[in-house]
Coordinates of C-alpha atoms and ligand atoms in Angstrom, one line a residue:
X207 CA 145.1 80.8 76.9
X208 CA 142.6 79.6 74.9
X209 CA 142.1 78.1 71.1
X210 CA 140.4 80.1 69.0
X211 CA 140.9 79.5 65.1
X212 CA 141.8 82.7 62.9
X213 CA 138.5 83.0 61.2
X214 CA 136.4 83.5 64.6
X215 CA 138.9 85.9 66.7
X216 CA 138.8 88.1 63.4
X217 CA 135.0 88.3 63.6
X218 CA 134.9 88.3 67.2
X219 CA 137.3 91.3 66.8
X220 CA 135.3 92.8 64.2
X221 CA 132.2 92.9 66.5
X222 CA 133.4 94.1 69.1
X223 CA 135.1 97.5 67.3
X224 CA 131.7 98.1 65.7
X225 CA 130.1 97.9 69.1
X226 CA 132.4 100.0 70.4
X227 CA 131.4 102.5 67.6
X228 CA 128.1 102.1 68.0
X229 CA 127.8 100.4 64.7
X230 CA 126.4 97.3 65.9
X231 CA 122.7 97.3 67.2
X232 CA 122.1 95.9 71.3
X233 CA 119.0 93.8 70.4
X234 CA 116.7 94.4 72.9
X235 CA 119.0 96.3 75.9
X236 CA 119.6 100.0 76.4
X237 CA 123.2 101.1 75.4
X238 CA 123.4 102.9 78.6
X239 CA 122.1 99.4 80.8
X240 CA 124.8 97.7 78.2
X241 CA 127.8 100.2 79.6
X242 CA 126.9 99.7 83.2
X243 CA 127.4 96.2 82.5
X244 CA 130.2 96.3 81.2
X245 CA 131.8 98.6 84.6
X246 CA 130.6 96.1 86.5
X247 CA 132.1 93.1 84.7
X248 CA 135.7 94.4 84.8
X249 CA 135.8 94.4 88.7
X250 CA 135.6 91.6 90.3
X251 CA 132.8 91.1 93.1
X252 CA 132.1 88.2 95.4
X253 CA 132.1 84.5 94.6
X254 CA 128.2 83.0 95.0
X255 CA 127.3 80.2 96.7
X256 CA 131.5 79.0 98.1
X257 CA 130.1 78.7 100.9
X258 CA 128.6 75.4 100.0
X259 CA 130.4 72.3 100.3
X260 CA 132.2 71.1 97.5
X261 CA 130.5 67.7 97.8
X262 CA 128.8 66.7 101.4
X263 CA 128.0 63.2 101.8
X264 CA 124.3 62.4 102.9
X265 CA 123.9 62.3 106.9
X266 CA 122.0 59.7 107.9
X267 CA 118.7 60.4 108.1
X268 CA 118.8 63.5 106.1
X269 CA 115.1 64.6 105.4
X270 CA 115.4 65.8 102.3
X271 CA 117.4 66.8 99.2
X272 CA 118.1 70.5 99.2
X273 CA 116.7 71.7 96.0
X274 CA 117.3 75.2 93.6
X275 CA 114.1 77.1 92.8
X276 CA 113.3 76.5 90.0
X277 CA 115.2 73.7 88.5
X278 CA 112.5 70.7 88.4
X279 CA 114.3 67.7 88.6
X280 CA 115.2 66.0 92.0
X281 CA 118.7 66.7 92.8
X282 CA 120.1 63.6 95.5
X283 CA 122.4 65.5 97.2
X284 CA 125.0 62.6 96.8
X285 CA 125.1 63.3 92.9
X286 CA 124.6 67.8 92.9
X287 CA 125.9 70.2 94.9
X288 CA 123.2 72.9 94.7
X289 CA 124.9 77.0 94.0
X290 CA 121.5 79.5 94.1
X291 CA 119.6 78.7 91.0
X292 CA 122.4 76.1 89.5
X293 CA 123.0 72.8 90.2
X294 CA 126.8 70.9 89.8
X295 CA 127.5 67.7 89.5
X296 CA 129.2 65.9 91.8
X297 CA 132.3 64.4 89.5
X298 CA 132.8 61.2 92.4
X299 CA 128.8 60.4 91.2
X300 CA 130.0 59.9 87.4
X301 CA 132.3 57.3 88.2
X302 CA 129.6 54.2 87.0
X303 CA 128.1 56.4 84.4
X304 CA 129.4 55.5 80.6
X305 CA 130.4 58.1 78.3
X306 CA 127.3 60.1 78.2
X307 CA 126.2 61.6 81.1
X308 CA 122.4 60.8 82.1
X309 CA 120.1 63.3 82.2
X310 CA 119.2 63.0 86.3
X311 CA 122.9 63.7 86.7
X312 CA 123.6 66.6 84.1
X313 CA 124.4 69.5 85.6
X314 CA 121.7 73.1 85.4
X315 CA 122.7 76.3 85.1
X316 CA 119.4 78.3 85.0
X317 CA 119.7 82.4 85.1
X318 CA 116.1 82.1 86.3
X319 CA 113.3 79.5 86.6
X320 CA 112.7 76.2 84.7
X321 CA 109.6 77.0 82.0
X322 CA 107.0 74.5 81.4
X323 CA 106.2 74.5 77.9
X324 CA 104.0 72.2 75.9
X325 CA 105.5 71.2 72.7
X326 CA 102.2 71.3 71.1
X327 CA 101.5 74.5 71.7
X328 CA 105.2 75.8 71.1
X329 CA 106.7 78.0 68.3
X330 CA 109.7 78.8 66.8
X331 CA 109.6 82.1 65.2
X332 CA 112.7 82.7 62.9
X333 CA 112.4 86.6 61.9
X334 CA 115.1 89.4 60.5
X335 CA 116.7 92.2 58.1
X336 CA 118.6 89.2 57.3
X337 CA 116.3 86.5 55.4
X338 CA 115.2 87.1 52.5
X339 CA 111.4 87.5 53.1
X340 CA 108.8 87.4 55.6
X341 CA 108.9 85.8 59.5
X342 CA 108.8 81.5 59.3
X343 CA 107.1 80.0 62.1
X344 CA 107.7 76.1 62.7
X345 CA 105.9 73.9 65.2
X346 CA 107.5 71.2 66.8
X347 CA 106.0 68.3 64.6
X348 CA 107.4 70.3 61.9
X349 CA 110.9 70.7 63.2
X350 CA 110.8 66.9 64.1
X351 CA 110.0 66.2 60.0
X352 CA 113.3 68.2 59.0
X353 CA 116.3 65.5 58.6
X354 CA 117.5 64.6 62.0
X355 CA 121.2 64.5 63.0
X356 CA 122.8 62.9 66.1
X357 CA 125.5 64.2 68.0
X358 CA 127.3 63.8 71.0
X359 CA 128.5 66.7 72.6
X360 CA 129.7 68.6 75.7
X361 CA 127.8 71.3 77.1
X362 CA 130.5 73.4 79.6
X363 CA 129.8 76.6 81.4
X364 CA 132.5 78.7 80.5
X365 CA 132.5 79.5 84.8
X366 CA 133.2 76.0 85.2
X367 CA 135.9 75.5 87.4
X368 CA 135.7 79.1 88.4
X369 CA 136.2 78.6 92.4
X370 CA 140.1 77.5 91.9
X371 CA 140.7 80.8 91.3
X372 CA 140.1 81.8 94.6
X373 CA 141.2 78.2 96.2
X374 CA 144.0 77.9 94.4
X375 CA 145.4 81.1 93.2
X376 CA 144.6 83.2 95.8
X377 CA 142.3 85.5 92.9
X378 CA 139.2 87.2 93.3
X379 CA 136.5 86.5 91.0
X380 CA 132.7 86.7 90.5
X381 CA 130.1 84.6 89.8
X382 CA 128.8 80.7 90.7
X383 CA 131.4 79.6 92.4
X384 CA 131.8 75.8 90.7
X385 CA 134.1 72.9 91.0
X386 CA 134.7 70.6 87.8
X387 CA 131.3 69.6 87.5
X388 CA 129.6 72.2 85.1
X389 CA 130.0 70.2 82.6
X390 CA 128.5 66.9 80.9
X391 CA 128.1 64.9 77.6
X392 CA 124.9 63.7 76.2
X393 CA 123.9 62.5 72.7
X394 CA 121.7 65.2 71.3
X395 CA 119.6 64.9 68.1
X396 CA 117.6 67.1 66.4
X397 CA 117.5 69.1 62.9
X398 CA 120.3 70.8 61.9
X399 CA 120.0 74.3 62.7
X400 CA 121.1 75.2 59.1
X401 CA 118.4 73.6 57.7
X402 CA 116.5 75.9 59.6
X403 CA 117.5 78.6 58.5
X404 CA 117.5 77.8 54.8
X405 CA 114.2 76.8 54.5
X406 CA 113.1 80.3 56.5
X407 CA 115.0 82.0 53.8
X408 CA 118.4 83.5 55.0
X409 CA 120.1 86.0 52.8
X410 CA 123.5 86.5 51.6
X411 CA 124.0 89.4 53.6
X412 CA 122.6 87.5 56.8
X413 CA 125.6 88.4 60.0
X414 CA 124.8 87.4 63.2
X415 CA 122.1 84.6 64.1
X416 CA 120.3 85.4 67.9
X417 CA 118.4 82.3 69.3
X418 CA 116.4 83.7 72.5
X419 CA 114.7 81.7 75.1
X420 CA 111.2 81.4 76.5
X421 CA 112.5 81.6 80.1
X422 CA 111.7 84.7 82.4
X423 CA 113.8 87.6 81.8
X424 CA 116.7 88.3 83.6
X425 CA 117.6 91.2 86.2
X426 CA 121.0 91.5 87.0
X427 CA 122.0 93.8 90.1
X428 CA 119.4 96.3 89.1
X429 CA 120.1 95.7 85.1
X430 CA 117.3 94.8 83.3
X431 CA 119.0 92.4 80.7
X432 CA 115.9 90.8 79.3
X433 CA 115.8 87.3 78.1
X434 CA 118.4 84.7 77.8
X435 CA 120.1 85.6 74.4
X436 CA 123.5 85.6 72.4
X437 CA 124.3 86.0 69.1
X438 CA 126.1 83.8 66.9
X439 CA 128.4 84.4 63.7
X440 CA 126.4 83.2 60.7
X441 CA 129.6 80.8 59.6
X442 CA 129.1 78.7 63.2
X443 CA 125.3 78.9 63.1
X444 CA 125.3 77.4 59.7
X445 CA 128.2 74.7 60.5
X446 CA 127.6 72.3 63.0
X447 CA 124.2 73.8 65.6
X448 CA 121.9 71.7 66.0
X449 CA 118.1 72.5 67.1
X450 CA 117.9 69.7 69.4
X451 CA 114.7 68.1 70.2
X452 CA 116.4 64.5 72.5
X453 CA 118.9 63.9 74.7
X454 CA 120.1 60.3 75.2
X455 CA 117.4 58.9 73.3
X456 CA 114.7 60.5 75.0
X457 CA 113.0 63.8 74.9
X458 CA 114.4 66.5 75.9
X459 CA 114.2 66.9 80.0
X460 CA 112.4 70.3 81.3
X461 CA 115.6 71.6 82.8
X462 CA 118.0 71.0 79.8
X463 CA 115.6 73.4 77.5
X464 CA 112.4 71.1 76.2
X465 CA 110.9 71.0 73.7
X466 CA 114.0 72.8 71.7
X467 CA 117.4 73.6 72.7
X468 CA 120.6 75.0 70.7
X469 CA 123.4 72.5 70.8
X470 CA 126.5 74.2 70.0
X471 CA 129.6 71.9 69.9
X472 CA 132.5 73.0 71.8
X473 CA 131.4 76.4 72.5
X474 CA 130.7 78.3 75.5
X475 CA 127.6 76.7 77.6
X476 CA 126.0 79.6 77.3
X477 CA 125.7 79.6 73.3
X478 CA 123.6 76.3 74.2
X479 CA 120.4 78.6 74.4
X480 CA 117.7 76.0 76.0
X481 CA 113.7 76.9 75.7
X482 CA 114.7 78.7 72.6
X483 CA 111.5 80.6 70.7
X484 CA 112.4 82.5 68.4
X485 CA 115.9 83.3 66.4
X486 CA 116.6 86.5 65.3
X487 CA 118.6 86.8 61.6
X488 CA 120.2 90.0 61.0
X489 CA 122.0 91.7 58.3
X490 CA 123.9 93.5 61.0
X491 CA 125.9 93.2 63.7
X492 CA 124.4 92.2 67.0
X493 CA 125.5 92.8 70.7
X494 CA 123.7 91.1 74.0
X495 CA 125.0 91.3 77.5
X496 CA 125.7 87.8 76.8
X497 CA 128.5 88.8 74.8
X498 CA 129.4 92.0 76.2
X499 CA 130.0 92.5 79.9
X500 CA 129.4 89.2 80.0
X501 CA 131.2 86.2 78.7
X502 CA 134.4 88.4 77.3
X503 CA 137.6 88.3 79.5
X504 CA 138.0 91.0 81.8
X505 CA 141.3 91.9 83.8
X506 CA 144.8 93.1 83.8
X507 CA 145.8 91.5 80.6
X508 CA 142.9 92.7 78.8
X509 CA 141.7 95.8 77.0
X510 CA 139.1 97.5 78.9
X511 CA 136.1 96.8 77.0
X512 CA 137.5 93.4 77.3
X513 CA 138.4 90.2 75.1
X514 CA 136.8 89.1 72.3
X515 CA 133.4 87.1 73.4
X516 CA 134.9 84.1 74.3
X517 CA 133.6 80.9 72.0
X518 CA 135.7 77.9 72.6
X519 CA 135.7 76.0 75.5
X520 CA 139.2 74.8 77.0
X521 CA 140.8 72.0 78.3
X522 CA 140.5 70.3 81.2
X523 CA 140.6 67.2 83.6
X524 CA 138.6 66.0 86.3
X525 CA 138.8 62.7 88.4
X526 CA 136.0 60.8 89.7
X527 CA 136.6 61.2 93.4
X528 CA 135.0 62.9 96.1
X529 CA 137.4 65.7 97.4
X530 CA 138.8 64.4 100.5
X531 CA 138.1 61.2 100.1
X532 CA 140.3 58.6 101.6
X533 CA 142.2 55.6 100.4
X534 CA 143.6 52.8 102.7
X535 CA 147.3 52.5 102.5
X536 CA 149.0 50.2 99.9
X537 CA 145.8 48.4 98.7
X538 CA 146.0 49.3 94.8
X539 CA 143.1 51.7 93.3
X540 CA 142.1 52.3 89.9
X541 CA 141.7 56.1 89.8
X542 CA 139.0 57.0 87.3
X543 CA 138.4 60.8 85.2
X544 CA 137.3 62.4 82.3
X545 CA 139.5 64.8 80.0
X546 CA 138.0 67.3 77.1
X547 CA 139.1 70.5 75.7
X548 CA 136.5 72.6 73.3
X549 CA 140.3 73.2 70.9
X550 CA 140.7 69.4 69.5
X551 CA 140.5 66.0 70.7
X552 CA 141.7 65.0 73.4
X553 CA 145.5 63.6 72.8
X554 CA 147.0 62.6 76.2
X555 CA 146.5 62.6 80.2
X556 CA 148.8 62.5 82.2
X557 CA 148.3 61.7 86.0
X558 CA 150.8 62.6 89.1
X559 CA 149.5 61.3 92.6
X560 CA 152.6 62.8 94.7
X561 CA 151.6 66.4 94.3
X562 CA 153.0 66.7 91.0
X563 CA 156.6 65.5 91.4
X564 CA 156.5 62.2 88.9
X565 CA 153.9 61.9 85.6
X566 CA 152.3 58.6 84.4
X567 CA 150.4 58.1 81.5
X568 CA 146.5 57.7 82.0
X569 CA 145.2 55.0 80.0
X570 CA 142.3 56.0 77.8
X571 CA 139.2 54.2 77.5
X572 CA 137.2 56.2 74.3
X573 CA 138.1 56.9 71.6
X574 CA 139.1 61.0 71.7
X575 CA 136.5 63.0 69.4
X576 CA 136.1 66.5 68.8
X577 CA 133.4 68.3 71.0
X578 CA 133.2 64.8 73.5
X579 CA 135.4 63.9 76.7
X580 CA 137.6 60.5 77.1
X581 CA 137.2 58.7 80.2
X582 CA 140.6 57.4 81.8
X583 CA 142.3 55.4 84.4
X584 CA 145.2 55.4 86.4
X585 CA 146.1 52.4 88.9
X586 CA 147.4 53.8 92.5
X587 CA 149.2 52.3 95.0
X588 CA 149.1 54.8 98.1
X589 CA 151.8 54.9 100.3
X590 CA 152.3 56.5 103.7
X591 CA 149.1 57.6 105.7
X592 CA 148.6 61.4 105.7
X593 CA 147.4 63.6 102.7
X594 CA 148.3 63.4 99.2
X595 CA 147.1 65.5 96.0
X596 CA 146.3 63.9 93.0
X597 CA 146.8 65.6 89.8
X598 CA 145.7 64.8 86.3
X599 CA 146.7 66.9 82.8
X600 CA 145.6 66.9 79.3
X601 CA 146.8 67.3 75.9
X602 CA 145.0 68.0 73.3
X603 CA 145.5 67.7 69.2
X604 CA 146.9 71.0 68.8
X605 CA 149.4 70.2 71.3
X606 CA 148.1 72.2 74.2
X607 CA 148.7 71.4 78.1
X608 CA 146.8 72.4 80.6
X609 CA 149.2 74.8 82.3
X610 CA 149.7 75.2 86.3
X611 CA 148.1 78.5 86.7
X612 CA 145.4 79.9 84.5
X613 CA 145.2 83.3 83.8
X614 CA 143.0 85.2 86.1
X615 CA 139.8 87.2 84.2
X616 CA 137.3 89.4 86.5
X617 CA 134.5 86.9 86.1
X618 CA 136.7 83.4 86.3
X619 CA 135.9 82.2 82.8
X620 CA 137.9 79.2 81.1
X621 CA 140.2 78.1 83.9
X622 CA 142.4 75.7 82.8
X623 CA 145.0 74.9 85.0
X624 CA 145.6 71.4 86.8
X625 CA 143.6 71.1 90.2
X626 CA 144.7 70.1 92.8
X627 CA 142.7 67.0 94.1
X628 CA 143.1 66.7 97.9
X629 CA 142.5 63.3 99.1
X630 CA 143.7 60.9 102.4
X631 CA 145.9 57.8 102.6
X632 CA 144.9 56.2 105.7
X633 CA 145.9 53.3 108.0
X634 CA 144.5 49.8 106.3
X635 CA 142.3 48.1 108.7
X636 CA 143.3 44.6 109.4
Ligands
MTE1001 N1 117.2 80.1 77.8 C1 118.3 79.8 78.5 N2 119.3 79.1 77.9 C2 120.4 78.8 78.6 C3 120.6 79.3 79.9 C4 119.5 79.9 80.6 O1 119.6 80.3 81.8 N3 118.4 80.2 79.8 N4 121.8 79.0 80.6 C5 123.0 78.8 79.7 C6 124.2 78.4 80.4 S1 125.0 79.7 81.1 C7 124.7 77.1 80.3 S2 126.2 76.8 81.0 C8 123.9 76.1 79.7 C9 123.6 74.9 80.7 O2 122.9 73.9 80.1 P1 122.2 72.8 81.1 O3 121.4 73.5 82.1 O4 121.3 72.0 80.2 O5 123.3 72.0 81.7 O6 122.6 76.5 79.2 C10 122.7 77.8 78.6 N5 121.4 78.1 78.0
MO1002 MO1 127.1 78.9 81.7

């Protein structure tokens, strides 16, 4: 169900049977907490925070905008729907956005608390069996002096999309219960993560790469998983990571990981390690819970330590409407989305507004690029009065479709199946 080229499901594979043979070392978790964990993520528990609308229109005269602890940025409740300490963005409140998603309407996903750190008094420590010498510390001015290198980029939460499960399938699964809106593209720049590394002296026997945030640590039902970690195959972290130090021109925002975030392109949103404060290079193996009980695929068509930790992200579509929104009767519409897929570029979208029955081709309005969404339209013409479902499907390079049912893990990663988008025709008023 998901794209995964040869070279990283053979090292993901190869991890995860030294794990299991307690070849690879569990920086900085007991292999007993790591076990629990891993019980725990092959059933699956509760959905948080479906109880919240999937987008609620302001009342008028609304006091004020709920907010998540933590996250420091206002959050209009017309652009996020708030899930415990995450907020989503409401896809209906990217419609006059461009391609790049501002950063007062990019989605959080905080396991904890917003840090405040001052860049002048922050640190990255890059330390390891696998450099070649001692620990390297750089300051931010420092980091800022290495070449910079622009990108734009999706971050996703491999969750994303995680409540169709349960609304559409009929599956249980755990975790934030999100929409489509986990998900949004910025221009990062910063120094290339691989310069980094060079210049702190990495080995030729150098495995696994471990970027750890500043952020409090985490406790997970009684599981003390310490702080936000996961390691990354030394081939990704020196291919295409950035360190990033802006987003859309600017500095980086508190809440998306200032003064220094990883940006890694197309992978899970989690490999995106924000507040980052030290890296870890190891000539061995590493495990987290980040990519052990969590973010591997749990369920029926998995072995029962799970997948391999999932990397890619996978395809999906979205449209710029508020669910349940409603549409006057034969007065045309230009329906507006976004397509991406962590595989390839985007290829084609296709759009269906009769429930599926008859396809159209969405126009495209970027240019598709690896690692980045296209935006699309679609002109409608509703008929009758009464519900309708609009539906929306992508291709991607490597000629994948998003299917109509995604395969069901414990913990609702990846879903990539077509939504279906419930709107209303209604009566046109004369
Ligand atoms: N230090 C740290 N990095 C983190 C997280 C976190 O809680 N702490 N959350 C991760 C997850 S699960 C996701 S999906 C992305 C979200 O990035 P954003 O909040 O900038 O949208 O950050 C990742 N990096
Ligand atoms: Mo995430």
């Amino acid at each position: 169900m998901r794209s995964v080229q040869p070279s990283e499901a053979a090292y993901d594979g190869l991890r995860l049977r030294q794990w299991s043979r307690g070849a690879a070392r569990s920086a900085g978790i007991d292999r007993r907490d790591l076990l629990r964990l891993l019980a725990a993520a092959s059933a699956a528990g509760p959905l948080a925070g479906l109880a919240a609308p999937a987008y609620a229109a302001p009342a008028a005269g609304t006091p004020s905008a709920p907010s998540a602890p933590g996250i420091v940025k206002p959050l209009p409740p017309e652009v996020f729907t708030v899930r415990g300490t995450n907020a989503e963005t409401n896809f209906a409140a990217l419609r006059r956005t461009g391609l790049l998603t501002p950063a007062d309407r990019f989605f959080v996903r905080n396991h904890t608390v917003t840090p405040r750190i001052d860049a002048a008094a922050w640190r990255l420590t890059v330390w390891g069996s696998g450099l070649t010498g001692p620990a390297v510390e750089f300051t931010y001015d420092e980091l800022r002096a290495l070449p910079a290198v622009a990108r734009t980029a999706f971050v996703e939460c491999a969750g994303n999309a995680r409540s169709f499960y349960a609304t559409q399938q009929n599956q249980q699964v755990s975790g934030t219960a999100w929409t489509l809106g986990a998900v949004g593209t910025a221009r990062w720049r910063g120094a290339r993560l691989s310069d980094v590394l060079r210049r702190a002296g990495i080995g030729r026997d150098a495995v696994d790469v471990l970027p750890r945030g500043l952020d409090d640590e985490v406790v997970s039902d009684g599981i003390r998983l310490g702080r936000v970690r996961r390691p990354l195959p030394v081939a990704k972290a020196l291919d295409d990571v950035l360190l990033a130090y802006e987003m859309n021109g600017r500095p980086l925002p508190p809440d998306h990981g200032h003064p220094v975030r990883l940006i890694v392109p197309s992978w899970v949103g989690i490999a995106n390690i924000k507040w980052v404060g030290d890296i870890e290079v190891s000539a061995e193996p590493l495990v987290s819970p980040w990519n052990t009980g969590l973010y591997r695929l749990f369920g029926a068509g998995y072995p029962p330590e799970g997948s391999a930790p999932l990397t890619r992200q996978t395809l999906k579509s979205a449209f710029e409407v508020a669910p349940g929104a409603s549409f006057p009767a034969g007065r045309r519409q230009v329906l507006t989305g976004r397509s991406w897929s962590g595989g390839a570029p985007v290829r084609t979208v296709e759009v269906s507004t009769d429930g599926g029955v008859r396809w159209r081709r969405a126009r495209l309005r970027d240019r598709p690029r690896s690692g980045s969404w296209v935006r699309w339209s679609a002109d409608w013409v509703p008929g009758a009065p009464g519900p309708a479902v609009l539906l929306a499907r992508a291709t991607d390079r490597t000629g994948r479709t998003q299917p109509g049912t995604a395969v069901h893990n414990t913990q609702g990663y990846l879903f990539d199946a077509v939504v279906r988008h419930e709107v209303r025709v209604v009566r046109r008023r004369r």
